[in-house]
XYZ file of C-alpha atoms in Angstrom:
196
model
C -139.971 97.214 -7.063
C -143.012 94.418 -8.798
C -146.204 95.554 -8.123
C -148.766 92.330 -9.225
C -152.415 93.738 -8.220
C -154.267 90.621 -6.388
C -157.869 89.072 -8.301
C -160.575 89.807 -5.136
C -161.728 92.337 -4.290
C -162.091 93.850 -1.279
C -165.483 96.525 -0.699
C -165.517 98.276 2.603
C -167.752 96.103 4.373
C -169.046 99.254 7.081
C -170.589 101.037 3.499
C -173.692 99.735 1.727
C -173.756 99.544 -1.586
C -175.751 102.363 -2.532
C -177.810 104.979 -0.042
C -180.933 105.928 -0.837
C -181.765 109.247 0.263
C -185.221 109.394 -0.177
C -187.228 109.832 2.620
C -185.268 112.877 3.540
C -185.296 113.836 0.286
C -188.877 113.041 0.464
C -189.677 114.925 3.779
C -187.781 118.105 2.880
C -189.722 119.093 -0.933
C -192.613 116.466 -0.441
C -191.157 114.561 -3.884
C -192.799 111.445 -4.669
C -192.630 108.869 -7.859
C -190.605 109.083 -10.566
C -189.937 113.029 -10.601
C -187.487 112.471 -7.216
C -183.705 111.372 -7.708
C -181.980 110.213 -4.803
C -178.068 110.671 -4.187
C -176.340 106.625 -4.298
C -172.505 106.948 -3.355
C -170.219 104.307 -4.349
C -167.387 103.838 -1.641
C -163.911 103.027 -2.837
C -162.934 99.106 -3.959
C -159.784 97.962 -2.353
C -157.653 96.400 -3.391
C -153.625 94.193 -2.458
C -150.613 93.845 -4.567
C -147.274 92.101 -4.174
C -144.555 94.266 -4.010
C -141.269 93.079 -4.495
C -138.025 94.478 -2.256
C -134.651 93.923 -2.439
C -133.195 93.513 0.730
C -129.939 92.964 0.196
C -128.153 93.549 -2.808
C -126.074 91.284 -4.724
C -122.270 90.717 -2.403
C -119.061 89.859 -3.880
C -116.828 88.427 -1.058
C -113.042 87.224 -1.448
C -111.554 84.937 1.531
C -107.354 83.970 1.203
C -106.863 80.340 1.354
C -103.113 80.560 2.255
C -100.523 78.765 0.613
C -100.049 74.760 1.826
C -96.551 73.060 2.594
C -95.018 69.953 2.940
C -91.883 68.523 5.115
C -89.163 67.145 2.134
C -86.248 65.056 3.650
C -83.248 65.271 0.616
C -79.902 63.801 1.112
C -76.517 65.863 1.153
C -73.648 65.279 1.087
C -71.455 67.122 3.258
C -68.448 65.013 2.650
C -67.191 64.749 -1.041
C -65.112 61.410 -1.306
C -61.807 61.415 -0.947
C -58.688 59.400 -1.622
C -55.693 58.910 0.876
C -52.229 58.004 0.036
C -50.581 55.535 2.041
C -46.242 55.453 1.021
C -44.500 52.056 1.760
C -40.965 52.936 2.741
C -38.108 50.874 0.178
C -37.700 47.166 2.351
C -33.953 46.701 2.654
C -32.243 43.101 3.926
C -28.631 42.334 4.330
C -27.195 39.725 2.480
C -23.628 37.523 2.846
C -22.341 36.102 0.327
C -18.554 34.330 -0.022
C -15.873 36.257 -2.250
C -12.959 34.897 -4.058
C -10.283 37.159 -2.008
C -7.050 36.076 -4.258
C -7.013 33.653 -6.720
C -5.110 29.904 -7.037
C -1.587 30.347 -8.056
C 1.299 28.620 -8.248
C 4.828 30.296 -7.161
C 8.893 28.413 -6.816
C 10.038 27.751 -3.858
C 13.579 27.277 -2.812
C 14.146 25.779 0.432
C 16.676 23.105 1.458
C 16.435 19.347 2.441
C 17.874 17.009 5.628
C 20.688 17.017 4.027
C 21.861 20.051 2.840
C 21.438 20.869 -0.209
C 19.079 23.649 -2.192
C 15.721 22.095 -3.529
C 14.031 24.326 -5.584
C 9.957 23.320 -6.242
C 6.713 24.172 -7.264
C 4.081 25.324 -4.486
C 0.026 25.597 -5.402
C -1.643 28.486 -2.832
C -5.341 28.073 -3.108
C -7.503 30.004 -3.823
C -8.082 32.295 -0.814
C -11.894 33.614 -0.231
C -13.880 35.499 2.743
C -17.723 36.637 2.905
C -18.980 39.934 1.901
C -22.424 41.626 3.255
C -24.388 43.954 1.225
C -27.486 45.328 1.501
C -29.728 44.923 -1.149
C -33.444 46.043 -1.925
C -35.731 43.795 -1.076
C -39.203 45.904 -2.181
C -39.207 48.561 -3.663
C -40.861 52.600 -2.208
C -44.436 52.778 -3.414
C -47.558 54.675 -2.582
C -51.279 53.058 -2.080
C -54.390 55.286 -2.060
C -57.481 54.670 0.652
C -60.447 55.070 -0.859
C -62.342 57.111 1.613
C -66.184 57.439 0.086
C -68.688 60.790 0.572
C -70.251 61.336 4.208
C -74.036 62.307 3.840
C -76.604 63.828 5.959
C -80.896 64.432 5.788
C -82.472 66.922 5.852
C -85.935 68.480 5.772
C -86.544 71.284 4.044
C -90.304 73.303 3.866
C -91.214 72.932 0.427
C -94.809 75.267 -0.936
C -97.535 72.394 -2.482
C -99.928 75.238 -3.490
C -99.933 79.166 -3.328
C -101.535 81.497 -2.559
C -105.266 82.293 -3.746
C -107.941 84.550 -3.393
C -110.844 83.079 -3.159
C -114.520 85.221 -5.373
C -117.761 84.368 -4.106
C -120.976 85.426 -5.344
C -123.265 86.240 -2.575
C -127.406 86.863 -5.248
C -129.278 89.496 -3.553
C -132.456 88.283 -1.647
C -135.786 89.492 -2.578
C -138.984 90.067 -0.377
C -142.161 90.303 -1.133
C -145.112 92.071 1.289
C -148.067 92.499 0.203
C -150.246 95.942 0.620
C -153.862 97.920 0.254
C -154.799 100.362 -2.425
C -157.223 101.755 -4.018
C -158.597 100.834 -6.863
C -161.441 102.792 -7.760
C -162.614 105.588 -5.260
C -165.552 106.134 -4.677
C -168.139 108.492 -6.422
C -171.799 109.387 -6.031
C -174.469 110.318 -8.789
C -177.481 110.871 -8.611
C -179.959 107.748 -9.635
C -183.912 108.038 -10.698
C -186.041 107.333 -7.387
C -188.383 103.961 -8.617
C -191.118 105.234 -5.703
């Protein structure tokens, strides 16, 4: 608490600066002139002082700031790339070829002529041919691979951008100044020589 005395001095307006009781004293004892004393009363003096009071002490407040989140979209693979084999069977065809069954030869033949005579001569026997069919492979068996690309989809997820925080706030103390009256000096009484 801080106190300060104001510069103005307040005196009691209801009291006189000096109360002269000479008349009463003179009536009581018949005192006159310089042999008499008057009782002088000085009133108390008051002044105003400023007092500073602490209305509210300093405080610390804390409040929680919640975390912040954002939505992020990701590409997620749901099926990997694959290679699918495609089997191809061999291709065959039937081919017909002319083949020699027997080669050309000469043989000796004995016959009789029109007169009944035995006649011998060489006879040429031509080659004999026939047709033979066979199965031939036109293209061999093979395997081809078909590539199936990977399959992706989009998925959303929450990502924390800022974590939860505790914020501190300092609130200063609050003061007020009030005035109150205090006695600067008490009143007093003393005897003063009478001038009359």
